[in-house]
Amino acid sequence: MKIFKDKHTLQKEILKTKGISFVPTMGGLHKGHISLIKKSKKSQFKTLVSIFVNPTQFNEKSDYRSYPRSIKTDLKKLKRLKINYLYIPSFKDIYGFKPKEKVFLDKFSKKLCGRFRRGHFEGVLNVVNRFLEIIKPKYIFLGKKDYQQLYLIKKHIEKRKIKSKIIECKTIRENNGVALSTRNSNLDENQMKIASNVYYYLRNFKKKIKKNYNFFNLNKIKKDLKGLGVSKIDYLENYNTKNFKKIKRQSKKFNLFIAYYIKKVRLIDNI
Ligand code: AMP
């Protein structure tokens, strides 16, 4: 595994290879990240993982500062996985140049997390646009756990005619149903149990409204979730996952999108 901290040295190395499979991360690596990396390793190209906690996508400085970091264990995990390249850029390496492409921000960025985290998707698209320009990957591996992010990156790539293909990767969950997330390390045992109960509640609820949409009573669900120990719900909405249209009638192809808090920890999922 070759480690790079500077984009020019990285480019010298990778632009001579026949292509790159790229897995962007913010570190704090868990089984979700690892599944993306394993999938990338099965491609015909060399695997490049990046670790960069991108400050511009955090809407609160304190959240950026307290975001869980574990670079030493991350390095061990990546070595064991035998990836080809690791890119750990500084802020200046990423933000110290003017990208050729302008960020395209689809209007769906105003929904769901966009309503509650001002500037979040602008920050995500800004950093991804820069990574795409530096690395020019053939493939970019993204998790469906962050479905809105994945969708917006897809729209940017389409609009700007960028030649990277997105590989959508399924959400990896703990045995108790909770989606793996770097932020889960901030949950204690009891809070993890609450998150697990929320998952099972929503899964059953989805089954129910697939059978009969009349069960879709947001106020009741929100009340039930609070009863399970949820402190606050930013949103709970159902969308068709292909075109992000709201579901109005009986439909089979939708996911429930949720962002909620257990005490101070904000979790997102789509089920
Ligand atoms: P992050 O480090 O949180 O920015 O995530 C890096 C990539 O891993 C993103 O494409 C995420 O969608 C993906 N990811 C995070 N958690 C999971 C998970 N539980 N299952 C699958 N992919 C995930």
mmCIF file of N, CA, C and O in Angstrom, residues 1 7 15 25 28 30 32 36 70 109 132 155 160 194 219 222 233 246 249:
data_model
loop_
_atom_site.group_PDB
_atom_site.id
_atom_site.type_symbol
_atom_site.label_atom_id
_atom_site.label_comp_id
_atom_site.label_asym_id
_atom_site.label_seq_id
_atom_site.Cartn_x
_atom_site.Cartn_y
_atom_site.Cartn_z
ATOM 1 N N MET A 1 0.852 -1.199 0.000
ATOM 2 C CA MET A 1 0.000 0.000 0.000
ATOM 3 C C MET A 1 0.887 1.248 0.000
ATOM 4 O O MET A 1 1.664 1.469 0.915
ATOM 5 N N LYS A 7 -1.195 15.688 -3.973
ATOM 6 C CA LYS A 7 -1.895 15.269 -5.204
ATOM 7 C C LYS A 7 -0.963 15.113 -6.412
ATOM 8 O O LYS A 7 -1.196 14.260 -7.260
ATOM 9 N N LEU A 15 -1.755 8.188 -12.749
ATOM 10 C CA LEU A 15 -2.190 8.502 -14.112
ATOM 11 C C LEU A 15 -1.488 7.612 -15.149
ATOM 12 O O LEU A 15 -1.906 7.539 -16.299
ATOM 13 N N THR A 25 -13.541 8.161 1.670
ATOM 14 C CA THR A 25 -14.055 7.988 3.036
ATOM 15 C C THR A 25 -13.602 9.170 3.903
ATOM 16 O O THR A 25 -12.695 9.908 3.534
ATOM 17 N N GLY A 28 -12.358 6.504 10.160
ATOM 18 C CA GLY A 28 -13.184 5.840 11.179
ATOM 19 C C GLY A 28 -13.762 4.583 10.544
ATOM 20 O O GLY A 28 -14.951 4.311 10.646
ATOM 21 N N HIS A 30 -15.167 1.199 9.150
ATOM 22 C CA HIS A 30 -15.966 0.102 9.724
ATOM 23 C C HIS A 30 -16.339 -0.865 8.606
ATOM 24 O O HIS A 30 -15.934 -0.660 7.440
ATOM 25 N N GLY A 32 -18.903 -1.222 6.864
ATOM 26 C CA GLY A 32 -19.538 -0.591 5.702
ATOM 27 C C GLY A 32 -18.480 -0.156 4.694
ATOM 28 O O GLY A 32 -18.536 -0.507 3.515
ATOM 29 N N LEU A 36 -17.225 -1.732 0.703
ATOM 30 C CA LEU A 36 -16.971 -0.942 -0.516
ATOM 31 C C LEU A 36 -15.575 -1.253 -1.056
ATOM 32 O O LEU A 36 -15.381 -1.427 -2.260
ATOM 33 N N SER A 70 -9.679 7.806 13.653
ATOM 34 C CA SER A 70 -8.910 6.650 14.152
ATOM 35 C C SER A 70 -7.891 6.227 13.103
ATOM 36 O O SER A 70 -7.901 5.115 12.625
ATOM 37 N N SER A 109 -31.136 18.596 -3.465
ATOM 38 C CA SER A 109 -30.244 18.921 -2.342
ATOM 39 C C SER A 109 -30.952 19.760 -1.276
ATOM 40 O O SER A 109 -30.461 19.903 -0.156
ATOM 41 N N LEU A 132 -12.588 14.030 -7.978
ATOM 42 C CA LEU A 132 -12.771 13.460 -9.323
ATOM 43 C C LEU A 132 -11.757 14.060 -10.295
ATOM 44 O O LEU A 132 -11.235 13.371 -11.165
ATOM 45 N N LYS A 155 -26.052 12.991 -10.114
ATOM 46 C CA LYS A 155 -26.569 14.099 -10.920
ATOM 47 C C LYS A 155 -25.438 15.027 -11.368
ATOM 48 O O LYS A 155 -25.424 15.516 -12.491
ATOM 49 N N ARG A 160 -22.193 17.194 -15.650
ATOM 50 C CA ARG A 160 -20.879 17.683 -16.083
ATOM 51 C C ARG A 160 -20.181 16.709 -17.026
ATOM 52 O O ARG A 160 -19.012 16.879 -17.350
ATOM 53 N N ILE A 194 -31.712 1.361 21.307
ATOM 54 C CA ILE A 194 -32.773 2.235 20.793
ATOM 55 C C ILE A 194 -32.693 2.283 19.260
ATOM 56 O O ILE A 194 -33.696 2.121 18.560
ATOM 57 N N ASN A 219 -47.697 11.284 12.100
ATOM 58 C CA ASN A 219 -47.732 11.735 13.492
ATOM 59 C C ASN A 219 -47.676 10.574 14.461
ATOM 60 O O ASN A 219 -46.998 10.631 15.486
ATOM 61 N N LYS A 222 -44.093 9.132 14.485
ATOM 62 C CA LYS A 222 -43.181 9.990 15.239
ATOM 63 C C LYS A 222 -43.394 9.806 16.740
ATOM 64 O O LYS A 222 -42.430 9.749 17.508
ATOM 65 N N ILE A 233 -36.721 14.026 15.820
ATOM 66 C CA ILE A 233 -36.716 13.528 14.441
ATOM 67 C C ILE A 233 -36.608 14.722 13.505
ATOM 68 O O ILE A 233 -37.453 15.619 13.544
ATOM 69 N N LYS A 246 -41.896 11.756 -4.487
ATOM 70 C CA LYS A 246 -42.635 11.373 -3.276
ATOM 71 C C LYS A 246 -43.690 10.337 -3.617
ATOM 72 O O LYS A 246 -44.306 10.408 -4.675
ATOM 73 N N ARG A 249 -49.354 7.148 -3.495
ATOM 74 C CA ARG A 249 -50.319 6.044 -3.419
ATOM 75 C C ARG A 249 -49.566 4.760 -3.078
ATOM 76 O O ARG A 249 -48.371 4.767 -2.813
#
